[in-house]
Structures are given as structure tokens and as C-alpha cells.
JSON list of C-alpha atoms in Angstrom, two decimals:
[
{"chain": "T", "resi": 15, "resn": "MET", "atom": "CA", "xyz": [-84.44, -42.76, 44.34]},
{"chain": "T", "resi": 16, "resn": "LEU", "atom": "CA", "xyz": [-85.17, -38.82, 44.28]},
{"chain": "T", "resi": 17, "resn": "HIS", "atom": "CA", "xyz": [-81.89, -38.66, 46.54]},
{"chain": "T", "resi": 18, "resn": "ASP", "atom": "CA", "xyz": [-79.66, -40.46, 43.41]},
{"chain": "T", "resi": 19, "resn": "LYS", "atom": "CA", "xyz": [-80.93, -37.98, 40.85]},
{"chain": "T", "resi": 20, "resn": "GLN", "atom": "CA", "xyz": [-79.74, -34.96, 42.86]},
{"chain": "T", "resi": 21, "resn": "ILE", "atom": "CA", "xyz": [-76.07, -36.47, 43.16]},
{"chain": "T", "resi": 22, "resn": "CYS", "atom": "CA", "xyz": [-76.11, -37.48, 39.85]},
{"chain": "T", "resi": 23, "resn": "SER", "atom": "CA", "xyz": [-77.46, -34.24, 38.52]},
{"chain": "T", "resi": 24, "resn": "HIS", "atom": "CA", "xyz": [-74.56, -32.46, 41.13]},
{"chain": "T", "resi": 25, "resn": "GLN", "atom": "CA", "xyz": [-72.07, -34.69, 39.44]},
{"chain": "T", "resi": 26, "resn": "PHE", "atom": "CA", "xyz": [-73.32, -33.87, 35.93]},
{"chain": "T", "resi": 27, "resn": "GLU", "atom": "CA", "xyz": [-72.81, -29.61, 36.60]},
{"chain": "T", "resi": 28, "resn": "ARG", "atom": "CA", "xyz": [-69.47, -29.98, 38.32]},
{"chain": "T", "resi": 29, "resn": "ARG", "atom": "CA", "xyz": [-68.48, -31.87, 35.17]},
{"chain": "T", "resi": 30, "resn": "LEU", "atom": "CA", "xyz": [-69.90, -29.49, 32.90]},
{"chain": "T", "resi": 31, "resn": "GLY", "atom": "CA", "xyz": [-68.21, -26.52, 34.95]},
{"chain": "T", "resi": 32, "resn": "SER", "atom": "CA", "xyz": [-65.04, -28.34, 34.63]},
{"chain": "T", "resi": 33, "resn": "ILE", "atom": "CA", "xyz": [-65.04, -29.04, 30.74]},
{"chain": "T", "resi": 34, "resn": "LYS", "atom": "CA", "xyz": [-65.92, -25.10, 30.41]},
{"chain": "T", "resi": 35, "resn": "GLY", "atom": "CA", "xyz": [-63.04, -24.25, 32.62]},
{"chain": "T", "resi": 36, "resn": "ASN", "atom": "CA", "xyz": [-60.93, -26.21, 30.70]},
{"chain": "T", "resi": 37, "resn": "ARG", "atom": "CA", "xyz": [-62.13, -24.65, 27.37]},
{"chain": "T", "resi": 38, "resn": "HIS", "atom": "CA", "xyz": [-61.82, -21.26, 28.73]},
{"chain": "T", "resi": 39, "resn": "GLN", "atom": "CA", "xyz": [-58.02, -21.85, 29.80]},
{"chain": "T", "resi": 40, "resn": "ARG", "atom": "CA", "xyz": [-57.33, -23.04, 26.49]},
{"chain": "T", "resi": 41, "resn": "GLN", "atom": "CA", "xyz": [-59.11, -20.11, 24.69]},
{"chain": "T", "resi": 42, "resn": "GLN", "atom": "CA", "xyz": [-56.93, -17.88, 27.30]},
{"chain": "T", "resi": 43, "resn": "ALA", "atom": "CA", "xyz": [-53.92, -20.06, 25.86]},
{"chain": "T", "resi": 44, "resn": "ASP", "atom": "CA", "xyz": [-54.34, -19.54, 22.22]},
{"chain": "T", "resi": 45, "resn": "ILE", "atom": "CA", "xyz": [-54.98, -15.72, 22.66]},
{"chain": "T", "resi": 46, "resn": "CYS", "atom": "CA", "xyz": [-51.60, -15.31, 24.66]},
{"chain": "T", "resi": 47, "resn": "GLY", "atom": "CA", "xyz": [-49.79, -17.33, 22.01]},
{"chain": "T", "resi": 48, "resn": "SER", "atom": "CA", "xyz": [-51.28, -15.40, 19.24]},
{"chain": "T", "resi": 49, "resn": "GLN", "atom": "CA", "xyz": [-50.26, -12.01, 21.25]},
{"chain": "T", "resi": 50, "resn": "ASP", "atom": "CA", "xyz": [-46.95, -13.16, 22.01]},
{"chain": "T", "resi": 51, "resn": "TYR", "atom": "CA", "xyz": [-46.44, -14.38, 17.89]},
{"chain": "T", "resi": 52, "resn": "LEU", "atom": "CA", "xyz": [-47.73, -10.84, 16.84]},
{"chain": "T", "resi": 53, "resn": "PHE", "atom": "CA", "xyz": [-45.88, -9.05, 19.40]},
{"chain": "T", "resi": 54, "resn": "ARG", "atom": "CA", "xyz": [-42.28, -11.23, 18.22]},
{"chain": "T", "resi": 55, "resn": "SER", "atom": "CA", "xyz": [-42.98, -10.57, 14.58]},
{"chain": "T", "resi": 56, "resn": "HIS", "atom": "CA", "xyz": [-43.55, -7.05, 14.80]},
{"chain": "T", "resi": 57, "resn": "ILE", "atom": "CA", "xyz": [-40.21, -6.52, 16.76]},
{"chain": "T", "resi": 58, "resn": "PRO", "atom": "CA", "xyz": [-37.75, -5.28, 14.03]},
{"chain": "T", "resi": 59, "resn": "ARG", "atom": "CA", "xyz": [-34.82, -7.08, 13.46]},
{"chain": "T", "resi": 60, "resn": "LEU", "atom": "CA", "xyz": [-30.97, -5.88, 14.77]},
{"chain": "T", "resi": 61, "resn": "SER", "atom": "CA", "xyz": [-29.30, -6.74, 11.38]},
{"chain": "T", "resi": 62, "resn": "ASN", "atom": "CA", "xyz": [-32.19, -4.37, 9.45]},
{"chain": "T", "resi": 63, "resn": "MET", "atom": "CA", "xyz": [-32.36, -1.66, 12.20]},
{"chain": "T", "resi": 64, "resn": "PRO", "atom": "CA", "xyz": [-30.51, 1.64, 10.78]},
{"chain": "T", "resi": 65, "resn": "GLY", "atom": "CA", "xyz": [-27.55, 2.78, 12.52]},
{"chain": "T", "resi": 66, "resn": "LEU", "atom": "CA", "xyz": [-26.75, -1.16, 13.48]},
{"chain": "T", "resi": 67, "resn": "PHE", "atom": "CA", "xyz": [-24.14, -3.01, 11.41]},
{"chain": "T", "resi": 68, "resn": "PHE", "atom": "CA", "xyz": [-23.55, -6.47, 11.43]},
{"chain": "T", "resi": 69, "resn": "SER", "atom": "CA", "xyz": [-20.58, -8.10, 9.79]},
{"chain": "T", "resi": 70, "resn": "HIS", "atom": "CA", "xyz": [-21.72, -11.29, 7.52]},
{"chain": "T", "resi": 71, "resn": "ASN", "atom": "CA", "xyz": [-18.85, -11.44, 5.30]},
{"chain": "T", "resi": 72, "resn": "HIS", "atom": "CA", "xyz": [-17.42, -14.96, 4.86]},
{"chain": "T", "resi": 73, "resn": "PRO", "atom": "CA", "xyz": [-13.73, -16.12, 6.22]},
{"chain": "T", "resi": 74, "resn": "THR", "atom": "CA", "xyz": [-12.39, -15.77, 2.80]},
{"chain": "T", "resi": 75, "resn": "GLU", "atom": "CA", "xyz": [-13.11, -12.11, 2.80]},
{"chain": "T", "resi": 76, "resn": "LEU", "atom": "CA", "xyz": [-11.65, -11.46, 6.20]},
{"chain": "T", "resi": 77, "resn": "LYS", "atom": "CA", "xyz": [-8.57, -12.93, 5.27]},
{"chain": "T", "resi": 78, "resn": "GLU", "atom": "CA", "xyz": [-8.39, -10.72, 2.36]},
{"chain": "T", "resi": 79, "resn": "ALA", "atom": "CA", "xyz": [-9.43, -7.78, 3.84]},
{"chain": "T", "resi": 80, "resn": "ASP", "atom": "CA", "xyz": [-6.27, -8.52, 7.02]},
{"chain": "T", "resi": 81, "resn": "CYS", "atom": "CA", "xyz": [-3.84, -9.32, 3.89]},
{"chain": "T", "resi": 82, "resn": "LYS", "atom": "CA", "xyz": [-4.99, -5.65, 2.31]},
{"chain": "T", "resi": 83, "resn": "LEU", "atom": "CA", "xyz": [-4.48, -4.24, 5.59]},
{"chain": "T", "resi": 84, "resn": "GLY", "atom": "CA", "xyz": [-0.84, -5.80, 6.44]},
{"chain": "T", "resi": 85, "resn": "GLU", "atom": "CA", "xyz": [0.13, -4.93, 2.88]},
{"chain": "T", "resi": 86, "resn": "GLY", "atom": "CA", "xyz": [-0.88, -1.53, 3.64]},
{"chain": "T", "resi": 87, "resn": "LYS", "atom": "CA", "xyz": [1.41, -1.51, 7.16]},
{"chain": "T", "resi": 88, "resn": "VAL", "atom": "CA", "xyz": [4.12, -2.79, 5.64]},
{"chain": "T", "resi": 89, "resn": "HIS", "atom": "CA", "xyz": [4.42, -0.16, 2.74]},
{"chain": "T", "resi": 90, "resn": "LYS", "atom": "CA", "xyz": [3.94, 2.35, 5.78]},
{"chain": "T", "resi": 91, "resn": "ARG", "atom": "CA", "xyz": [6.98, 0.87, 7.70]},
{"chain": "T", "resi": 92, "resn": "LYS", "atom": "CA", "xyz": [8.70, 0.89, 4.19]},
{"chain": "T", "resi": 93, "resn": "GLN", "atom": "CA", "xyz": [8.17, 4.44, 3.67]},
{"chain": "T", "resi": 94, "resn": "LYS", "atom": "CA", "xyz": [8.91, 5.20, 7.23]},
{"chain": "T", "resi": 95, "resn": "ALA", "atom": "CA", "xyz": [12.06, 3.17, 6.52]},
{"chain": "T", "resi": 96, "resn": "PHE", "atom": "CA", "xyz": [13.05, 5.49, 3.68]},
{"chain": "T", "resi": 97, "resn": "GLY", "atom": "CA", "xyz": [12.62, 8.79, 5.76]},
{"chain": "T", "resi": 98, "resn": "ALA", "atom": "CA", "xyz": [15.04, 7.45, 8.12]},
{"chain": "T", "resi": 99, "resn": "ASP", "atom": "CA", "xyz": [17.46, 6.32, 5.92]},
{"chain": "T", "resi": 100, "resn": "LEU", "atom": "CA", "xyz": [17.54, 9.16, 3.54]},
{"chain": "T", "resi": 101, "resn": "LYS", "atom": "CA", "xyz": [17.40, 11.61, 6.95]},
{"chain": "T", "resi": 102, "resn": "SER", "atom": "CA", "xyz": [20.45, 9.76, 8.60]},
{"chain": "T", "resi": 103, "resn": "TYR", "atom": "CA", "xyz": [22.33, 10.24, 5.10]},
{"chain": "T", "resi": 104, "resn": "LEU", "atom": "CA", "xyz": [21.49, 13.76, 4.49]},
{"chain": "T", "resi": 105, "resn": "LYS", "atom": "CA", "xyz": [21.91, 14.50, 8.32]},
{"chain": "T", "resi": 106, "resn": "SER", "atom": "CA", "xyz": [25.43, 14.33, 7.97]},
{"chain": "T", "resi": 107, "resn": "MET", "atom": "CA", "xyz": [25.49, 16.39, 5.31]},
{"chain": "T", "resi": 108, "resn": "VAL", "atom": "CA", "xyz": [24.02, 19.89, 6.52]},
{"chain": "T", "resi": 109, "resn": "PRO", "atom": "CA", "xyz": [25.99, 22.24, 8.57]},
{"chain": "T", "resi": 110, "resn": "HIS", "atom": "CA", "xyz": [23.29, 23.12, 11.09]},
{"chain": "T", "resi": 111, "resn": "LEU", "atom": "CA", "xyz": [22.52, 19.43, 11.60]},
{"chain": "T", "resi": 112, "resn": "GLU", "atom": "CA", "xyz": [25.84, 17.82, 11.66]},
{"chain": "T", "resi": 113, "resn": "SER", "atom": "CA", "xyz": [26.70, 15.64, 15.21]},
{"chain": "T", "resi": 114, "resn": "SER", "atom": "CA", "xyz": [28.98, 17.75, 16.97]},
{"chain": "T", "resi": 115, "resn": "ASN", "atom": "CA", "xyz": [31.61, 15.02, 16.68]},
{"chain": "T", "resi": 116, "resn": "LYS", "atom": "CA", "xyz": [34.32, 16.55, 14.31]},
{"chain": "T", "resi": 117, "resn": "SER", "atom": "CA", "xyz": [35.78, 13.55, 13.43]},
{"chain": "T", "resi": 118, "resn": "ASN", "atom": "CA", "xyz": [31.95, 12.20, 11.87]},
{"chain": "T", "resi": 119, "resn": "THR", "atom": "CA", "xyz": [32.03, 15.71, 9.75]},
{"chain": "T", "resi": 120, "resn": "ARG", "atom": "CA", "xyz": [31.76, 15.15, 6.14]},
{"chain": "T", "resi": 121, "resn": "ASN", "atom": "CA", "xyz": [33.47, 17.74, 3.66]},
{"chain": "T", "resi": 122, "resn": "VAL", "atom": "CA", "xyz": [30.24, 17.70, 1.17]},
{"chain": "T", "resi": 123, "resn": "THR", "atom": "CA", "xyz": [27.91, 19.76, 2.56]},
{"chain": "T", "resi": 124, "resn": "LEU", "atom": "CA", "xyz": [24.12, 20.58, 1.16]},
{"chain": "T", "resi": 125, "resn": "SER", "atom": "CA", "xyz": [22.43, 23.96, 0.83]},
{"chain": "T", "resi": 126, "resn": "ALA", "atom": "CA", "xyz": [18.79, 25.01, 1.04]},
{"chain": "T", "resi": 127, "resn": "GLU", "atom": "CA", "xyz": [19.70, 26.01, -2.67]},
{"chain": "T", "resi": 128, "resn": "GLU", "atom": "CA", "xyz": [20.87, 23.12, -4.14]},
{"chain": "T", "resi": 129, "resn": "VAL", "atom": "CA", "xyz": [18.28, 21.12, -2.48]},
{"chain": "T", "resi": 130, "resn": "MET", "atom": "CA", "xyz": [15.88, 23.65, -4.13]},
{"chain": "T", "resi": 131, "resn": "GLN", "atom": "CA", "xyz": [17.36, 23.27, -7.66]},
{"chain": "T", "resi": 132, "resn": "TRP", "atom": "CA", "xyz": [16.20, 19.21, -7.46]},
{"chain": "T", "resi": 133, "resn": "SER", "atom": "CA", "xyz": [12.51, 20.52, -7.87]},
{"chain": "T", "resi": 134, "resn": "GLN", "atom": "CA", "xyz": [13.58, 22.42, -11.43]},
{"chain": "T", "resi": 135, "resn": "SER", "atom": "CA", "xyz": [14.28, 19.04, -12.90]},
{"chain": "T", "resi": 136, "resn": "LEU", "atom": "CA", "xyz": [14.84, 15.04, -13.06]},
{"chain": "T", "resi": 137, "resn": "GLU", "atom": "CA", "xyz": [18.08, 16.57, -14.75]},
{"chain": "T", "resi": 138, "resn": "LYS", "atom": "CA", "xyz": [18.90, 18.75, -11.88]},
{"chain": "T", "resi": 139, "resn": "LEU", "atom": "CA", "xyz": [18.68, 16.02, -9.24]},
{"chain": "T", "resi": 140, "resn": "LEU", "atom": "CA", "xyz": [20.78, 13.50, -11.18]},
{"chain": "T", "resi": 141, "resn": "ASP", "atom": "CA", "xyz": [23.51, 16.33, -11.59]},
{"chain": "T", "resi": 142, "resn": "SER", "atom": "CA", "xyz": [23.60, 16.48, -8.00]},
{"chain": "T", "resi": 143, "resn": "GLN", "atom": "CA", "xyz": [25.36, 13.28, -5.87]},
{"chain": "T", "resi": 144, "resn": "SER", "atom": "CA", "xyz": [23.28, 14.05, -3.13]},
{"chain": "T", "resi": 145, "resn": "GLY", "atom": "CA", "xyz": [20.33, 13.91, -4.91]},
{"chain": "T", "resi": 146, "resn": "GLN", "atom": "CA", "xyz": [20.97, 10.65, -6.92]},
{"chain": "T", "resi": 147, "resn": "VAL", "atom": "CA", "xyz": [21.14, 9.17, -3.63]},
{"chain": "T", "resi": 148, "resn": "ALA", "atom": "CA", "xyz": [18.18, 10.90, -1.88]},
{"chain": "T", "resi": 149, "resn": "PHE", "atom": "CA", "xyz": [16.26, 9.71, -5.35]},
{"chain": "T", "resi": 150, "resn": "ARG", "atom": "CA", "xyz": [17.52, 6.01, -5.26]},
{"chain": "T", "resi": 151, "resn": "GLU", "atom": "CA", "xyz": [16.28, 5.44, -1.93]},
{"chain": "T", "resi": 152, "resn": "PHE", "atom": "CA", "xyz": [13.05, 6.80, -2.70]},
{"chain": "T", "resi": 153, "resn": "LEU", "atom": "CA", "xyz": [13.10, 4.44, -5.42]},
{"chain": "T", "resi": 154, "resn": "LYS", "atom": "CA", "xyz": [13.95, 1.76, -3.15]},
{"chain": "T", "resi": 155, "resn": "SER", "atom": "CA", "xyz": [10.37, 2.37, -0.74]},
{"chain": "T", "resi": 156, "resn": "GLU", "atom": "CA", "xyz": [8.54, 2.33, -3.88]},
{"chain": "T", "resi": 157, "resn": "PHE", "atom": "CA", "xyz": [10.44, -0.98, -5.20]},
{"chain": "T", "resi": 158, "resn": "SER", "atom": "CA", "xyz": [11.42, 0.19, -8.78]},
{"chain": "T", "resi": 159, "resn": "GLU", "atom": "CA", "xyz": [15.20, 1.06, -7.90]},
{"chain": "T", "resi": 160, "resn": "GLU", "atom": "CA", "xyz": [16.28, -0.89, -10.49]},
{"chain": "T", "resi": 161, "resn": "ASN", "atom": "CA", "xyz": [15.11, 2.30, -12.69]},
{"chain": "T", "resi": 162, "resn": "ILE", "atom": "CA", "xyz": [17.96, 4.46, -11.51]},
{"chain": "T", "resi": 163, "resn": "GLU", "atom": "CA", "xyz": [20.40, 1.82, -11.01]},
{"chain": "T", "resi": 164, "resn": "PHE", "atom": "CA", "xyz": [19.95, 0.97, -15.03]},
{"chain": "T", "resi": 165, "resn": "TRP", "atom": "CA", "xyz": [20.52, 4.85, -15.38]},
{"chain": "T", "resi": 166, "resn": "LEU", "atom": "CA", "xyz": [23.53, 5.26, -13.71]},
{"chain": "T", "resi": 167, "resn": "ALA", "atom": "CA", "xyz": [25.14, 2.20, -15.13]},
{"chain": "T", "resi": 168, "resn": "CYS", "atom": "CA", "xyz": [24.36, 3.61, -18.44]},
{"chain": "T", "resi": 169, "resn": "GLU", "atom": "CA", "xyz": [26.12, 6.91, -17.31]},
{"chain": "T", "resi": 170, "resn": "ASP", "atom": "CA", "xyz": [28.95, 4.91, -16.45]},
{"chain": "T", "resi": 171, "resn": "TYR", "atom": "CA", "xyz": [29.15, 2.77, -19.21]},
{"chain": "T", "resi": 172, "resn": "LYS", "atom": "CA", "xyz": [29.72, 5.70, -21.51]},
{"chain": "T", "resi": 173, "resn": "LYS", "atom": "CA", "xyz": [32.94, 6.23, -19.82]},
{"chain": "T", "resi": 174, "resn": "THR", "atom": "CA", "xyz": [34.53, 2.90, -20.33]},
{"chain": "T", "resi": 175, "resn": "LYS", "atom": "CA", "xyz": [37.59, 2.39, -22.76]},
{"chain": "T", "resi": 176, "resn": "SER", "atom": "CA", "xyz": [37.07, 0.62, -25.54]},
{"chain": "T", "resi": 177, "resn": "ASP", "atom": "CA", "xyz": [38.71, -2.60, -24.80]},
{"chain": "T", "resi": 178, "resn": "HIS", "atom": "CA", "xyz": [36.19, -3.38, -21.86]},
{"chain": "T", "resi": 179, "resn": "LEU", "atom": "CA", "xyz": [33.03, -2.00, -23.79]},
{"chain": "T", "resi": 180, "resn": "GLN", "atom": "CA", "xyz": [32.36, -5.89, -24.62]},
{"chain": "T", "resi": 181, "resn": "ASP", "atom": "CA", "xyz": [32.50, -7.09, -20.62]},
{"chain": "T", "resi": 182, "resn": "LYS", "atom": "CA", "xyz": [30.61, -4.45, -19.55]},
{"chain": "T", "resi": 183, "resn": "ALA", "atom": "CA", "xyz": [27.86, -4.39, -22.26]},
{"chain": "T", "resi": 184, "resn": "GLU", "atom": "CA", "xyz": [27.14, -7.92, -21.47]},
{"chain": "T", "resi": 185, "resn": "LYS", "atom": "CA", "xyz": [26.99, -6.99, -17.80]},
{"chain": "T", "resi": 186, "resn": "ILE", "atom": "CA", "xyz": [24.39, -4.62, -18.25]},
{"chain": "T", "resi": 187, "resn": "TYR", "atom": "CA", "xyz": [22.64, -6.37, -20.67]},
{"chain": "T", "resi": 188, "resn": "GLU", "atom": "CA", "xyz": [22.19, -9.88, -18.22]},
{"chain": "T", "resi": 189, "resn": "GLU", "atom": "CA", "xyz": [21.22, -7.49, -15.02]},
{"chain": "T", "resi": 190, "resn": "PHE", "atom": "CA", "xyz": [18.69, -5.32, -16.37]},
{"chain": "T", "resi": 191, "resn": "VAL", "atom": "CA", "xyz": [17.82, -5.85, -20.06]},
{"chain": "T", "resi": 192, "resn": "GLN", "atom": "CA", "xyz": [17.49, -9.52, -21.36]},
{"chain": "T", "resi": 193, "resn": "ILE", "atom": "CA", "xyz": [13.66, -10.91, -20.14]},
{"chain": "T", "resi": 194, "resn": "ASP", "atom": "CA", "xyz": [14.03, -12.42, -16.53]},
{"chain": "T", "resi": 195, "resn": "ALA", "atom": "CA", "xyz": [17.07, -10.49, -15.62]},
{"chain": "T", "resi": 196, "resn": "ALA", "atom": "CA", "xyz": [17.58, -9.94, -11.96]},
{"chain": "T", "resi": 197, "resn": "LYS", "atom": "CA", "xyz": [16.75, -6.17, -12.27]},
{"chain": "T", "resi": 198, "resn": "GLN", "atom": "CA", "xyz": [14.59, -6.23, -15.04]},
{"chain": "T", "resi": 199, "resn": "ILE", "atom": "CA", "xyz": [13.87, -2.92, -16.37]},
{"chain": "T", "resi": 200, "resn": "ASN", "atom": "CA", "xyz": [10.61, -1.81, -17.81]},
{"chain": "T", "resi": 201, "resn": "ILE", "atom": "CA", "xyz": [10.96, -1.13, -21.29]},
{"chain": "T", "resi": 202, "resn": "ASP", "atom": "CA", "xyz": [8.79, -2.23, -24.60]},
{"chain": "T", "resi": 203, "resn": "TYR", "atom": "CA", "xyz": [9.71, -5.28, -26.71]},
{"chain": "T", "resi": 204, "resn": "HIS", "atom": "CA", "xyz": [11.35, -3.37, -29.49]},
{"chain": "T", "resi": 205, "resn": "THR", "atom": "CA", "xyz": [13.31, -1.50, -27.62]},
{"chain": "T", "resi": 206, "resn": "ARG", "atom": "CA", "xyz": [14.11, -4.48, -25.40]},
{"chain": "T", "resi": 207, "resn": "LYS", "atom": "CA", "xyz": [14.88, -6.58, -28.61]},
{"chain": "T", "resi": 208, "resn": "ALA", "atom": "CA", "xyz": [16.93, -3.72, -30.79]},
{"chain": "T", "resi": 209, "resn": "THR", "atom": "CA", "xyz": [19.14, -3.03, -27.56]},
{"chain": "T", "resi": 210, "resn": "ALA", "atom": "CA", "xyz": [19.84, -6.61, -26.69]},
{"chain": "T", "resi": 211, "resn": "LYS", "atom": "CA", "xyz": [21.11, -6.61, -30.96]},
{"chain": "T", "resi": 212, "resn": "LYS", "atom": "CA", "xyz": [23.31, -3.87, -30.22]},
{"chain": "T", "resi": 213, "resn": "ALA", "atom": "CA", "xyz": [24.57, -5.30, -26.98]},
{"chain": "T", "resi": 214, "resn": "GLN", "atom": "CA", "xyz": [26.39, -8.31, -28.98]},
{"chain": "T", "resi": 215, "resn": "ASP", "atom": "CA", "xyz": [28.54, -5.59, -30.90]},
{"chain": "T", "resi": 216, "resn": "PRO", "atom": "CA", "xyz": [28.59, -2.76, -28.65]},
{"chain": "T", "resi": 217, "resn": "THR", "atom": "CA", "xyz": [29.64, 0.61, -28.93]},
{"chain": "T", "resi": 218, "resn": "PHE", "atom": "CA", "xyz": [29.21, 3.61, -26.56]},
{"chain": "T", "resi": 219, "resn": "THR", "atom": "CA", "xyz": [25.37, 4.42, -27.67]},
{"chain": "T", "resi": 220, "resn": "SER", "atom": "CA", "xyz": [24.48, 0.91, -27.54]},
{"chain": "T", "resi": 221, "resn": "PHE", "atom": "CA", "xyz": [22.14, 1.67, -24.72]},
{"chain": "T", "resi": 222, "resn": "ASP", "atom": "CA", "xyz": [21.14, 5.13, -25.18]},
{"chain": "T", "resi": 223, "resn": "GLU", "atom": "CA", "xyz": [17.75, 4.14, -26.09]},
{"chain": "T", "resi": 224, "resn": "ALA", "atom": "CA", "xyz": [17.22, 2.02, -23.54]},
{"chain": "T", "resi": 225, "resn": "GLN", "atom": "CA", "xyz": [18.67, 4.76, -20.78]},
{"chain": "T", "resi": 226, "resn": "LYS", "atom": "CA", "xyz": [16.38, 7.25, -22.39]},
{"chain": "T", "resi": 227, "resn": "THR", "atom": "CA", "xyz": [12.94, 5.41, -22.08]},
{"chain": "T", "resi": 228, "resn": "VAL", "atom": "CA", "xyz": [14.35, 4.52, -18.20]},
{"chain": "T", "resi": 229, "resn": "TYR", "atom": "CA", "xyz": [14.93, 8.11, -17.70]},
{"chain": "T", "resi": 230, "resn": "VAL", "atom": "CA", "xyz": [11.24, 9.43, -19.18]},
{"chain": "T", "resi": 231, "resn": "LEU", "atom": "CA", "xyz": [9.57, 7.18, -16.86]},
{"chain": "T", "resi": 232, "resn": "MET", "atom": "CA", "xyz": [11.44, 7.95, -14.00]},
{"chain": "T", "resi": 233, "resn": "GLU", "atom": "CA", "xyz": [10.54, 11.75, -15.02]},
{"chain": "T", "resi": 234, "resn": "ARG", "atom": "CA", "xyz": [6.97, 11.17, -15.47]},
{"chain": "T", "resi": 235, "resn": "ASP", "atom": "CA", "xyz": [5.82, 8.65, -12.66]},
{"chain": "T", "resi": 236, "resn": "SER", "atom": "CA", "xyz": [8.44, 8.80, -9.69]},
{"chain": "T", "resi": 237, "resn": "TYR", "atom": "CA", "xyz": [9.91, 12.07, -9.88]},
{"chain": "T", "resi": 238, "resn": "PRO", "atom": "CA", "xyz": [6.88, 13.99, -9.43]},
{"chain": "T", "resi": 239, "resn": "ARG", "atom": "CA", "xyz": [6.11, 11.92, -6.28]},
{"chain": "T", "resi": 240, "resn": "PHE", "atom": "CA", "xyz": [9.49, 12.11, -4.92]},
{"chain": "T", "resi": 241, "resn": "LEU", "atom": "CA", "xyz": [9.14, 16.10, -4.74]},
{"chain": "T", "resi": 242, "resn": "LYS", "atom": "CA", "xyz": [5.95, 15.31, -3.00]},
{"chain": "T", "resi": 243, "resn": "SER", "atom": "CA", "xyz": [7.62, 13.10, -0.42]},
{"chain": "T", "resi": 244, "resn": "GLU", "atom": "CA", "xyz": [7.66, 13.63, 3.39]},
{"chain": "T", "resi": 245, "resn": "ALA", "atom": "CA", "xyz": [11.57, 13.30, 3.53]},
{"chain": "T", "resi": 246, "resn": "TYR", "atom": "CA", "xyz": [11.97, 15.42, 0.70]},
{"chain": "T", "resi": 247, "resn": "LEU", "atom": "CA", "xyz": [9.97, 18.61, 1.84]},
{"chain": "T", "resi": 248, "resn": "ASN", "atom": "CA", "xyz": [10.96, 18.16, 5.50]},
{"chain": "T", "resi": 249, "resn": "LEU", "atom": "CA", "xyz": [14.92, 18.25, 4.59]},
{"chain": "T", "resi": 250, "resn": "LEU", "atom": "CA", "xyz": [13.63, 21.48, 2.75]},
{"chain": "T", "resi": 251, "resn": "ASN", "atom": "CA", "xyz": [12.17, 22.90, 5.43]},
{"chain": "T", "resi": 252, "resn": "LYS", "atom": "CA", "xyz": [15.17, 22.29, 7.80]},
{"chain": "T", "resi": 253, "resn": "LEU", "atom": "CA", "xyz": [17.15, 24.04, 5.34]},
{"chain": "T", "resi": 254, "resn": "HIS", "atom": "CA", "xyz": [15.03, 27.10, 4.81]},
{"chain": "T", "resi": 255, "resn": "VAL", "atom": "CA", "xyz": [14.92, 27.01, 8.94]},
{"chain": "T", "resi": 256, "resn": "ASN", "atom": "CA", "xyz": [18.94, 26.81, 9.60]},
{"chain": "T", "resi": 257, "resn": "GLY", "atom": "CA", "xyz": [19.22, 29.46, 6.77]},
{"chain": "T", "resi": 258, "resn": "VAL", "atom": "CA", "xyz": [17.50, 32.11, 8.48]},
{"chain": "T", "resi": 259, "resn": "LYS", "atom": "CA", "xyz": [19.29, 31.54, 11.97]}
]
């Protein structure tokens, strides 16, 4: 009987020890879990760390950014094309830059003095045939060549014989003045309306008001940028260098 009691006592102690051991393990696990939580909760997020930037842009925003980048590249290519076209044209007109092939030599040549005069005024630039070509190429790069084309058309119109005025007036009006014209110029409503009325019964001054408006627009807007363009400055520099030789 005593022996049975001892066995039961030993079994009870082992069971009690097992329960305490399990309780200790659970406590250790809880402690480890708490420490792990505290450790993770105190780790700063990478996106919030200074010096590290992560893009959260919406796909639409990314597309818009790509479009703007694409437009910038197109504009740069357009400017480079303008420089190349202008350079190739003017190169044949500068004595020291001409090709050695004499059969391609032109009678018209440019001097540093003439090109420098282009910077004095828009009038000086347009008085030069080479200046007209150079400025027209520049305006093409800015998608505003209709301005100089209209101005030149008006200059030609003033030299027209009286019996051809009507035909030329209609052509200029339809190409440049009327709303939704293929090369519509940027003039105010009143000037456009007055020009349309004058074109119906044309005289040599029918387009004077519109021509003056376009001239002022070029003088204040495009002309200063032309003088700062890489093509113009490079041409002027080469002519100066060649003049010193």
C-alpha cells in the first residue's frame, strides 16, 4: 500500500514538473515574440529613410512623364535639324567654308559684317536674302514659319500688277488670314475682320495692317531667340575666325 502511494507521488511530481516546464516554455515564447515585435516595430521603413526615394507614381503619371520626355527629345531633334539645315545652306555661301568642288560654288557669299548686321534689327535681317532664309529655317524649328511666309507674301503682293491684285488677295486671304486657314497667322479679331473686308475690294495696302501686326510679333518674340540660337552664333563665330586668317 505504501509502495503504491510512493508511485503515485512520483507520478504526480513528474506531471507537475512537466506542467511547469510547459508553462516556462510558453513564457519564453511570449517573451521572444514580444522582443521580435518590438524589434520589428522599431525598424524604420525604407521609404521613410532620408536619402532613399521610392517612386509611387500612378501608371498614368508615368505615361505623362514619358510623353513629356518624348516631346523634349522631339524638340531637341527639331533644333538640331534646324542647325544642320541652316549650316548646310550657309556653308556654301561662305568663301572659306565652301567645298573644293568649284562647280558647286555659288555667286552669293556671306561676310561677317553682313551677318553682324542681322543683329541690328529685324529689318536688317529681312533685307538680306540670306537672312530671310536663315530666319525662315529658325521659325520652322519653332513651328511658326507662317509668320515670315505671310510677311514675304505681302511684300510680293505690293509688287503685283493691278489686274492681278484680286487673285493674289484671295490667295493670301485663304492661305493665311481666314479662320482655320492652312497657315493661319496670329492676329486679333478686329484686324482679321478688317483685312477680310479689304481683301474683297483689294488695293496695294489691303494687308498692311495685318503685315505690321505679324512683323511686331516676330520682332518681339522670335527674332531675339534667333539671335541667341546656336546656328546663328556658330556661323558668326566661324566668319570671324575665317576673316582673321
